[in-house]
Amino acid sequence: MRRALALIVAIGMVVGAVVVRRAIDDDPNTSVNTTAQDSSSATGKVLCASDLGDVCASVRDAFVEDPAVTVERLAKGEPLGADVWIVAAAWPQIALERAGRLGNPASVTVPATPIARTPLAFFLRTASADSVRNQCGTTLDWKCLLKNSASVRFDFEDPSTSITGLLAVIQQATAFYGSSDFGSNDFRLFDRELAQLKAGRATAPSGATVFERFGLFSHADALAGLTSVGSQQLQRAQFKDKLVTAAGSPSIAADVVIAITANPSPIKNDDVRSAFNKAGWATSDLGSRSDLPTADVIIALQDLWKGLR
C-alpha cells in the first residue's frame, strides 16, 4: 500500500514538473537558465576606451581597455565582454571591417549619431610658442611642422593604438589629398610624406601619452592631442603655464559613440553625455558622425604606418 502511494506521489511530482516547465517555456517574460542562453545574456558591464582620457573614470562602473586590444578581440570573432563600448567611432568601424575580412560575425552595432565630439589640436610649449607661430602661423598644419622639423620638435600618439595618433595621420593625408575622400590606391604618392612624419616624431625614453612624456622630459615643442583631453591636462600643476593651445588645419574631430551589443544597455546615454560634457566635450547638436575615410582606408593607413621605418 505504501509503495503504491509513493509511486502515485512520484508520478504526480513528475507530471507537476512538466506542467510547470511548460508554463515557464510559454511565458515570454520568464528566462530559463540554460547554458545556451547564459552565453548570450547581458554582462551588465560597460567598456570605455583608454584613449578618451580621464573621462572614463567619470562613467559609472566602466572598465577601461586600450581600443586596439578590443579591436583585436572583435576581429577574431570574440565577444565584446561588455554590453556597451564607449569609444571613438573609428575603432568599432575598424573592428567590423577586419572581422568581415576574416568571415567572423559582427558583434557590435555603431550608432550613426555621436554622443560627444572634440577636435584635434596642438599644444605648444610656452617657451617656444612664439617661434612656432612665426614659422607656421596661428593655425598649424603638418606640412609646415615637417618643413621646420629641424627647429620645431613635435610628438603625437601611435596611430595603431590611439585615436589621437590616428586622427593626426588622417589629418596629414587629408591635407595632402585636399579632402578625406581618398583611397589606398593613392598611397604611392603619400607614403613618402608619412615616412617623413614618422621619422620627424620626437621620442622620449618613457611616458604612456604625449602629455606624460612632456611632463617628464619637455622633449617637444608641439604636441598633437584632443582638445578636451589636453585642456584637462593643462589644469594639472605640472603643466601650469608650460603649454598653450593652437588650432590645427584641416579641422578634424574625434566622435565618441556608444557601440552596443544585442544585450540591454546597463547605462543611460544621458549619464555618459553628462560625463563628457563635464570633461569639456561638445555633446549637443552634433548631427551625424564627422567625415573620415572609410574603415578599409583607415586600416590601410595603419598598415602603411607600421611598415615604415
mmCIF file of C-alpha atoms in Angstrom:
data_model
loop_
_atom_site.group_PDB
_atom_site.id
_atom_site.type_symbol
_atom_site.label_atom_id
_atom_site.label_comp_id
_atom_site.label_asym_id
_atom_site.label_seq_id
_atom_site.Cartn_x
_atom_site.Cartn_y
_atom_site.Cartn_z
ATOM 1 C CA MET A 1 0.000 0.000 0.000
ATOM 2 C CA ARG A 2 2.769 2.343 0.985
ATOM 3 C CA ARG A 3 4.722 1.522 -2.209
ATOM 4 C CA ALA A 4 1.644 2.208 -4.314
ATOM 5 C CA LEU A 5 1.103 5.550 -2.556
ATOM 6 C CA ALA A 6 4.750 6.508 -3.027
ATOM 7 C CA LEU A 7 4.516 5.671 -6.731
ATOM 8 C CA ILE A 8 1.415 7.825 -7.117
ATOM 9 C CA VAL A 9 3.166 10.750 -5.383
ATOM 10 C CA ALA A 10 6.256 10.351 -7.560
ATOM 11 C CA ILE A 11 4.171 10.313 -10.740
ATOM 12 C CA GLY A 12 2.351 13.422 -9.547
ATOM 13 C CA MET A 13 5.636 15.237 -8.954
ATOM 14 C CA VAL A 14 6.905 14.399 -12.444
ATOM 15 C CA VAL A 15 3.663 15.491 -14.067
ATOM 16 C CA GLY A 16 3.684 18.672 -11.990
ATOM 17 C CA ALA A 17 7.250 19.455 -13.019
ATOM 18 C CA VAL A 18 6.382 19.024 -16.680
ATOM 19 C CA VAL A 19 3.373 21.309 -16.331
ATOM 20 C CA VAL A 20 5.446 23.966 -14.542
ATOM 21 C CA ARG A 21 8.232 23.680 -17.140
ATOM 22 C CA ARG A 22 5.752 24.179 -19.977
ATOM 23 C CA ALA A 23 4.286 27.163 -18.196
ATOM 24 C CA ILE A 24 7.760 28.714 -17.908
ATOM 25 C CA ASP A 25 8.607 27.981 -21.553
ATOM 26 C CA ASP A 26 5.317 29.548 -22.670
ATOM 27 C CA ASP A 27 5.862 32.722 -20.613
ATOM 28 C CA PRO A 28 7.801 35.274 -22.682
ATOM 29 C CA ASN A 29 8.632 37.279 -19.556
ATOM 30 C CA THR A 30 10.408 34.400 -17.872
ATOM 31 C CA SER A 31 14.026 33.479 -18.568
ATOM 32 C CA VAL A 32 15.178 29.880 -18.334
ATOM 33 C CA ASN A 33 18.682 29.341 -17.026
ATOM 34 C CA THR A 34 20.321 27.211 -19.727
ATOM 35 C CA THR A 35 23.913 27.200 -20.950
ATOM 36 C CA ALA A 36 22.981 28.468 -24.414
ATOM 37 C CA GLN A 37 21.061 31.406 -23.019
ATOM 38 C CA ASP A 38 23.741 32.232 -20.451
ATOM 39 C CA SER A 39 26.327 32.590 -23.239
ATOM 40 C CA SER A 40 24.321 35.419 -24.807
ATOM 41 C CA SER A 41 22.946 37.026 -21.680
ATOM 42 C CA ALA A 42 23.745 40.560 -20.598
ATOM 43 C CA THR A 43 27.006 41.089 -18.721
ATOM 44 C CA GLY A 44 25.994 44.325 -17.008
ATOM 45 C CA LYS A 45 29.448 45.694 -17.935
ATOM 46 C CA VAL A 46 30.467 48.958 -19.599
ATOM 47 C CA LEU A 47 33.721 49.128 -21.573
ATOM 48 C CA CYS A 48 35.408 52.502 -22.120
ATOM 49 C CA ALA A 49 38.332 53.109 -24.493
ATOM 50 C CA SER A 50 41.511 54.216 -22.746
ATOM 51 C CA ASP A 51 42.387 56.845 -25.380
ATOM 52 C CA LEU A 52 39.480 59.074 -24.313
ATOM 53 C CA GLY A 53 41.426 60.472 -21.383
ATOM 54 C CA ASP A 54 40.195 60.776 -17.812
ATOM 55 C CA VAL A 55 36.525 60.894 -18.794
ATOM 56 C CA CYS A 56 36.231 57.101 -18.448
ATOM 57 C CA ALA A 57 36.777 57.474 -14.709
ATOM 58 C CA SER A 58 33.562 59.516 -14.581
ATOM 59 C CA VAL A 59 31.443 56.820 -16.213
ATOM 60 C CA ARG A 60 29.891 54.688 -13.512
ATOM 61 C CA ASP A 61 31.014 51.050 -13.336
ATOM 62 C CA ALA A 62 33.067 51.315 -16.541
ATOM 63 C CA PHE A 63 36.270 49.354 -17.017
ATOM 64 C CA VAL A 64 38.991 50.607 -19.347
ATOM 65 C CA GLU A 65 40.827 48.864 -22.176
ATOM 66 C CA ASP A 66 43.086 50.009 -24.998
ATOM 67 C CA PRO A 67 40.861 50.240 -28.104
ATOM 68 C CA ALA A 68 43.422 48.404 -30.241
ATOM 69 C CA VAL A 69 43.169 45.434 -27.851
ATOM 70 C CA THR A 70 39.368 45.458 -28.104
ATOM 71 C CA VAL A 71 39.589 45.645 -31.898
ATOM 72 C CA GLU A 72 41.842 42.579 -31.976
ATOM 73 C CA ARG A 73 39.332 40.572 -29.935
ATOM 74 C CA LEU A 74 36.360 41.617 -32.021
ATOM 75 C CA ALA A 75 38.199 40.965 -35.282
ATOM 76 C CA LYS A 76 38.754 37.367 -34.144
ATOM 77 C CA GLY A 77 35.013 36.989 -33.573
ATOM 78 C CA GLU A 78 35.328 37.072 -29.800
ATOM 79 C CA PRO A 79 32.605 38.761 -27.730
ATOM 80 C CA LEU A 80 32.980 42.344 -26.575
ATOM 81 C CA GLY A 81 32.971 41.265 -22.930
ATOM 82 C CA ALA A 82 30.585 44.097 -22.117
ATOM 83 C CA ASP A 83 27.140 45.238 -23.156
ATOM 84 C CA VAL A 84 28.303 48.620 -24.471
ATOM 85 C CA TRP A 85 31.566 50.137 -25.670
ATOM 86 C CA ILE A 86 32.212 53.870 -25.210
ATOM 87 C CA VAL A 87 34.767 54.616 -27.895
ATOM 88 C CA ALA A 88 35.835 56.905 -30.723
ATOM 89 C CA ALA A 89 33.744 55.923 -33.742
ATOM 90 C CA ALA A 90 36.689 54.869 -35.904
ATOM 91 C CA TRP A 91 37.590 51.878 -33.706
ATOM 92 C CA PRO A 92 34.368 49.807 -33.926
ATOM 93 C CA GLN A 93 34.254 50.508 -37.664
ATOM 94 C CA ILE A 94 37.793 49.151 -37.964
ATOM 95 C CA ALA A 95 36.815 46.122 -35.877
ATOM 96 C CA LEU A 96 33.793 45.356 -38.051
ATOM 97 C CA GLU A 97 35.821 45.723 -41.244
ATOM 98 C CA ARG A 98 38.549 43.409 -40.005
ATOM 99 C CA ALA A 99 36.057 40.866 -38.664
ATOM 100 C CA GLY A 100 34.266 40.850 -42.021
ATOM 101 C CA ARG A 101 37.507 40.164 -43.866
ATOM 102 C CA LEU A 102 38.075 37.123 -41.659
ATOM 103 C CA GLY A 103 34.488 35.943 -42.048
ATOM 104 C CA ASN A 104 33.747 36.458 -38.377
ATOM 105 C CA PRO A 105 30.376 37.685 -37.082
ATOM 106 C CA ALA A 106 29.891 41.345 -36.275
ATOM 107 C CA SER A 107 29.230 41.618 -32.552
ATOM 108 C CA VAL A 108 28.667 45.365 -32.140
ATOM 109 C CA THR A 109 26.460 47.989 -33.724
ATOM 110 C CA VAL A 110 27.765 51.524 -34.290
ATOM 111 C CA PRO A 111 25.222 54.363 -33.985
ATOM 112 C CA ALA A 112 25.173 56.980 -36.734
ATOM 113 C CA THR A 113 24.906 59.783 -34.178
ATOM 114 C CA PRO A 114 27.826 60.504 -31.827
ATOM 115 C CA ILE A 115 27.362 61.279 -28.165
ATOM 116 C CA ALA A 116 30.375 63.606 -27.820
ATOM 117 C CA ARG A 117 32.919 65.375 -30.010
ATOM 118 C CA THR A 118 36.195 67.240 -29.648
ATOM 119 C CA PRO A 119 38.639 68.469 -32.300
ATOM 120 C CA LEU A 120 42.267 67.546 -32.686
ATOM 121 C CA ALA A 121 44.520 70.432 -31.656
ATOM 122 C CA PHE A 122 48.149 71.267 -30.974
ATOM 123 C CA PHE A 123 49.592 72.123 -27.588
ATOM 124 C CA LEU A 124 52.684 74.308 -27.840
ATOM 125 C CA ARG A 125 55.467 74.585 -25.319
ATOM 126 C CA THR A 126 55.049 78.101 -23.991
ATOM 127 C CA ALA A 127 58.757 78.871 -24.253
ATOM 128 C CA SER A 128 58.778 78.114 -27.993
ATOM 129 C CA ALA A 129 55.189 79.061 -28.913
ATOM 130 C CA ASP A 130 56.116 82.412 -30.473
ATOM 131 C CA SER A 131 58.841 80.793 -32.578
ATOM 132 C CA VAL A 132 56.467 78.091 -33.830
ATOM 133 C CA ARG A 133 53.780 80.657 -34.680
ATOM 134 C CA ASN A 134 56.302 82.846 -36.514
ATOM 135 C CA GLN A 135 57.195 79.890 -38.703
ATOM 136 C CA CYS A 136 53.764 78.297 -39.171
ATOM 137 C CA GLY A 137 51.126 80.881 -38.182
ATOM 138 C CA THR A 138 48.450 80.656 -35.534
ATOM 139 C CA THR A 139 46.829 77.597 -37.149
ATOM 140 C CA LEU A 140 49.289 74.742 -37.545
ATOM 141 C CA ASP A 141 49.494 72.044 -40.190
ATOM 142 C CA TRP A 142 51.760 69.042 -40.609
ATOM 143 C CA LYS A 143 53.316 70.322 -43.823
ATOM 144 C CA CYS A 144 54.757 73.365 -42.039
ATOM 145 C CA LEU A 145 55.825 71.359 -38.996
ATOM 146 C CA LEU A 146 57.673 68.901 -41.248
ATOM 147 C CA LYS A 147 59.269 71.734 -43.202
ATOM 148 C CA ASN A 148 60.584 73.207 -39.953
ATOM 149 C CA SER A 149 61.293 69.921 -38.166
ATOM 150 C CA ALA A 150 64.920 70.966 -37.625
ATOM 151 C CA SER A 151 63.757 73.695 -35.233
ATOM 152 C CA VAL A 152 60.267 72.512 -34.200
ATOM 153 C CA ARG A 153 60.069 69.176 -32.389
ATOM 154 C CA PHE A 154 56.663 67.506 -32.400
ATOM 155 C CA ASP A 155 55.103 64.446 -30.800
ATOM 156 C CA PHE A 156 51.861 62.529 -31.264
ATOM 157 C CA GLU A 157 50.469 59.135 -30.371
ATOM 158 C CA ASP A 158 50.862 55.893 -32.307
ATOM 159 C CA PRO A 159 48.031 55.747 -34.897
ATOM 160 C CA SER A 160 47.861 51.987 -34.400
ATOM 161 C CA THR A 161 46.738 52.345 -30.790
ATOM 162 C CA SER A 162 45.343 55.843 -30.196
ATOM 163 C CA ILE A 163 42.561 57.878 -31.768
ATOM 164 C CA THR A 164 44.743 60.976 -31.389
ATOM 165 C CA GLY A 165 47.560 59.479 -33.446
ATOM 166 C CA LEU A 166 45.102 58.060 -35.946
ATOM 167 C CA LEU A 167 43.465 61.455 -36.453
ATOM 168 C CA ALA A 168 46.879 63.100 -36.823
ATOM 169 C CA VAL A 169 47.771 60.788 -39.705
ATOM 170 C CA ILE A 170 44.330 61.216 -41.286
ATOM 171 C CA GLN A 171 44.711 64.988 -40.904
ATOM 172 C CA GLN A 172 48.041 64.892 -42.721
ATOM 173 C CA ALA A 173 46.599 62.718 -45.504
ATOM 174 C CA THR A 174 43.510 64.925 -45.821
ATOM 175 C CA ALA A 175 45.739 67.984 -46.286
ATOM 176 C CA PHE A 176 47.854 66.094 -48.832
ATOM 177 C CA TYR A 177 44.891 64.940 -50.941
ATOM 178 C CA GLY A 178 42.713 68.011 -50.377
ATOM 179 C CA SER A 179 39.813 66.044 -48.839
ATOM 180 C CA SER A 180 39.060 62.955 -46.773
ATOM 181 C CA ASP A 181 37.815 61.183 -49.913
ATOM 182 C CA PHE A 182 40.958 59.266 -50.849
ATOM 183 C CA GLY A 183 41.762 55.599 -51.300
ATOM 184 C CA SER A 184 44.652 53.292 -50.521
ATOM 185 C CA ASN A 185 45.489 53.076 -54.225
ATOM 186 C CA ASP A 186 46.712 56.682 -53.885
ATOM 187 C CA PHE A 187 49.286 55.882 -51.201
ATOM 188 C CA ARG A 188 52.170 55.612 -53.670
ATOM 189 C CA LEU A 189 52.435 59.390 -53.509
ATOM 190 C CA PHE A 190 51.639 59.761 -49.843
ATOM 191 C CA ASP A 191 53.953 57.155 -48.313
ATOM 192 C CA ARG A 192 56.957 59.486 -48.574
ATOM 193 C CA GLU A 193 55.079 62.202 -46.666
ATOM 194 C CA LEU A 194 54.020 59.770 -43.971
ATOM 195 C CA ALA A 195 57.558 58.417 -43.695
ATOM 196 C CA GLN A 196 58.795 61.956 -43.049
ATOM 197 C CA LEU A 197 56.152 62.401 -40.358
ATOM 198 C CA LYS A 198 57.131 59.183 -38.633
ATOM 199 C CA ALA A 199 60.845 59.972 -38.851
ATOM 200 C CA GLY A 200 60.323 63.511 -37.516
ATOM 201 C CA ARG A 201 58.314 62.436 -34.478
ATOM 202 C CA ALA A 202 60.144 63.303 -31.277
ATOM 203 C CA THR A 203 60.805 60.421 -28.937
ATOM 204 C CA ALA A 204 61.186 60.177 -25.179
ATOM 205 C CA PRO A 205 62.507 57.309 -23.011
ATOM 206 C CA SER A 206 59.196 56.782 -21.243
ATOM 207 C CA GLY A 207 55.641 58.032 -20.797
ATOM 208 C CA ALA A 208 52.398 56.421 -21.989
ATOM 209 C CA THR A 209 50.921 59.600 -23.528
ATOM 210 C CA VAL A 210 52.333 62.740 -25.148
ATOM 211 C CA PHE A 211 51.447 64.686 -22.029
ATOM 212 C CA GLU A 212 53.164 62.226 -19.715
ATOM 213 C CA ARG A 213 56.248 62.309 -21.929
ATOM 214 C CA PHE A 214 56.232 66.099 -21.999
ATOM 215 C CA GLY A 215 55.740 66.311 -18.254
ATOM 216 C CA LEU A 216 58.793 64.116 -17.745
ATOM 217 C CA PHE A 217 61.145 65.445 -20.421
ATOM 218 C CA SER A 218 59.757 68.568 -22.230
ATOM 219 C CA HIS A 219 61.026 66.783 -25.327
ATOM 220 C CA ALA A 220 58.787 68.507 -27.886
ATOM 221 C CA ASP A 221 57.640 71.968 -28.926
ATOM 222 C CA ALA A 222 54.271 70.881 -30.325
ATOM 223 C CA LEU A 223 52.043 68.034 -29.129
ATOM 224 C CA ALA A 224 49.036 66.757 -31.055
ATOM 225 C CA GLY A 225 46.123 65.989 -28.753
ATOM 226 C CA LEU A 226 42.375 66.006 -28.416
ATOM 227 C CA THR A 227 41.291 69.486 -27.327
ATOM 228 C CA SER A 228 39.203 68.376 -24.350
ATOM 229 C CA VAL A 229 41.747 65.811 -23.153
ATOM 230 C CA GLY A 230 44.573 68.351 -23.394
ATOM 231 C CA SER A 231 42.555 71.049 -21.665
ATOM 232 C CA GLN A 232 42.038 68.687 -18.735
ATOM 233 C CA GLN A 233 45.786 68.059 -18.631
ATOM 234 C CA LEU A 234 46.542 71.786 -18.572
ATOM 235 C CA GLN A 235 44.688 72.028 -15.276
ATOM 236 C CA ARG A 236 47.303 69.823 -13.643
ATOM 237 C CA ALA A 237 50.045 71.507 -11.661
ATOM 238 C CA GLN A 238 52.896 70.072 -13.735
ATOM 239 C CA PHE A 239 51.577 71.740 -16.900
ATOM 240 C CA LYS A 240 50.731 75.132 -15.403
ATOM 241 C CA ASP A 241 51.978 77.852 -17.789
ATOM 242 C CA LYS A 242 54.022 75.280 -19.738
ATOM 243 C CA LEU A 243 51.656 74.622 -22.668
ATOM 244 C CA VAL A 244 49.270 76.723 -24.745
ATOM 245 C CA THR A 245 46.676 75.572 -27.282
ATOM 246 C CA ALA A 246 46.782 76.121 -31.046
ATOM 247 C CA ALA A 247 44.289 75.059 -33.720
ATOM 248 C CA GLY A 248 45.199 72.520 -36.382
ATOM 249 C CA SER A 249 44.433 72.501 -40.102
ATOM 250 C CA PRO A 250 42.485 70.985 -41.712
ATOM 251 C CA SER A 251 39.953 70.693 -38.925
ATOM 252 C CA ILE A 252 39.348 67.117 -37.778
ATOM 253 C CA ALA A 253 37.488 65.767 -34.756
ATOM 254 C CA ALA A 254 37.042 62.659 -32.632
ATOM 255 C CA ASP A 255 33.444 61.478 -32.363
ATOM 256 C CA VAL A 256 32.523 59.262 -29.425
ATOM 257 C CA VAL A 257 29.775 56.678 -29.838
ATOM 258 C CA ILE A 258 28.206 54.086 -27.590
ATOM 259 C CA ALA A 259 28.604 50.900 -29.603
ATOM 260 C CA ILE A 260 26.133 48.269 -28.446
ATOM 261 C CA THR A 261 25.729 44.502 -28.491
ATOM 262 C CA ALA A 262 22.433 42.627 -28.674
ATOM 263 C CA ASN A 263 22.152 42.845 -24.889
ATOM 264 C CA PRO A 264 20.239 45.529 -22.971
ATOM 265 C CA SER A 265 22.397 48.539 -22.136
ATOM 266 C CA PRO A 266 23.298 48.904 -18.442
ATOM 267 C CA ILE A 267 23.844 52.653 -18.817
ATOM 268 C CA LYS A 268 21.830 55.723 -19.675
ATOM 269 C CA ASN A 269 23.037 57.773 -22.623
ATOM 270 C CA ASP A 270 22.343 60.985 -20.724
ATOM 271 C CA ASP A 271 24.717 59.914 -17.947
ATOM 272 C CA VAL A 272 27.508 59.279 -20.446
ATOM 273 C CA ARG A 273 26.758 62.517 -22.262
ATOM 274 C CA SER A 274 26.916 64.381 -18.951
ATOM 275 C CA ALA A 275 30.315 62.863 -18.142
ATOM 276 C CA PHE A 276 31.749 64.025 -21.464
ATOM 277 C CA ASN A 277 30.140 67.442 -21.124
ATOM 278 C CA LYS A 278 31.769 67.959 -17.737
ATOM 279 C CA ALA A 279 35.106 66.994 -19.309
ATOM 280 C CA GLY A 280 34.734 69.754 -21.908
ATOM 281 C CA TRP A 281 33.478 67.748 -24.883
ATOM 282 C CA ALA A 282 30.721 69.065 -27.145
ATOM 283 C CA THR A 283 27.594 66.963 -26.536
ATOM 284 C CA SER A 284 24.633 68.733 -28.171
ATOM 285 C CA ASP A 285 23.504 69.361 -31.752
ATOM 286 C CA LEU A 286 26.276 67.162 -33.136
ATOM 287 C CA GLY A 287 24.389 65.805 -36.125
ATOM 288 C CA SER A 288 25.855 62.750 -37.851
ATOM 289 C CA ARG A 289 29.412 61.494 -37.415
ATOM 290 C CA SER A 290 32.286 63.574 -38.791
ATOM 291 C CA ASP A 291 33.617 62.739 -42.244
ATOM 292 C CA LEU A 292 36.565 60.367 -42.095
ATOM 293 C CA PRO A 293 37.960 57.934 -44.659
ATOM 294 C CA THR A 294 36.235 54.566 -44.838
ATOM 295 C CA ALA A 295 37.346 51.836 -42.437
ATOM 296 C CA ASP A 296 39.271 49.931 -45.111
ATOM 297 C CA VAL A 297 41.286 53.055 -45.978
ATOM 298 C CA ILE A 298 41.994 53.741 -42.299
ATOM 299 C CA ILE A 299 43.253 50.174 -41.883
ATOM 300 C CA ALA A 300 45.475 50.651 -44.936
ATOM 301 C CA LEU A 301 46.859 53.841 -43.383
ATOM 302 C CA GLN A 302 47.645 51.978 -40.163
ATOM 303 C CA ASP A 303 49.332 49.174 -42.107
ATOM 304 C CA LEU A 304 51.346 51.717 -44.088
ATOM 305 C CA TRP A 305 52.463 53.372 -40.846
ATOM 306 C CA LYS A 306 53.515 50.049 -39.326
ATOM 307 C CA GLY A 307 55.539 49.180 -42.423
ATOM 308 C CA LEU A 308 57.533 52.421 -42.405
ATOM 309 C CA ARG A 309 60.904 52.618 -40.699
#
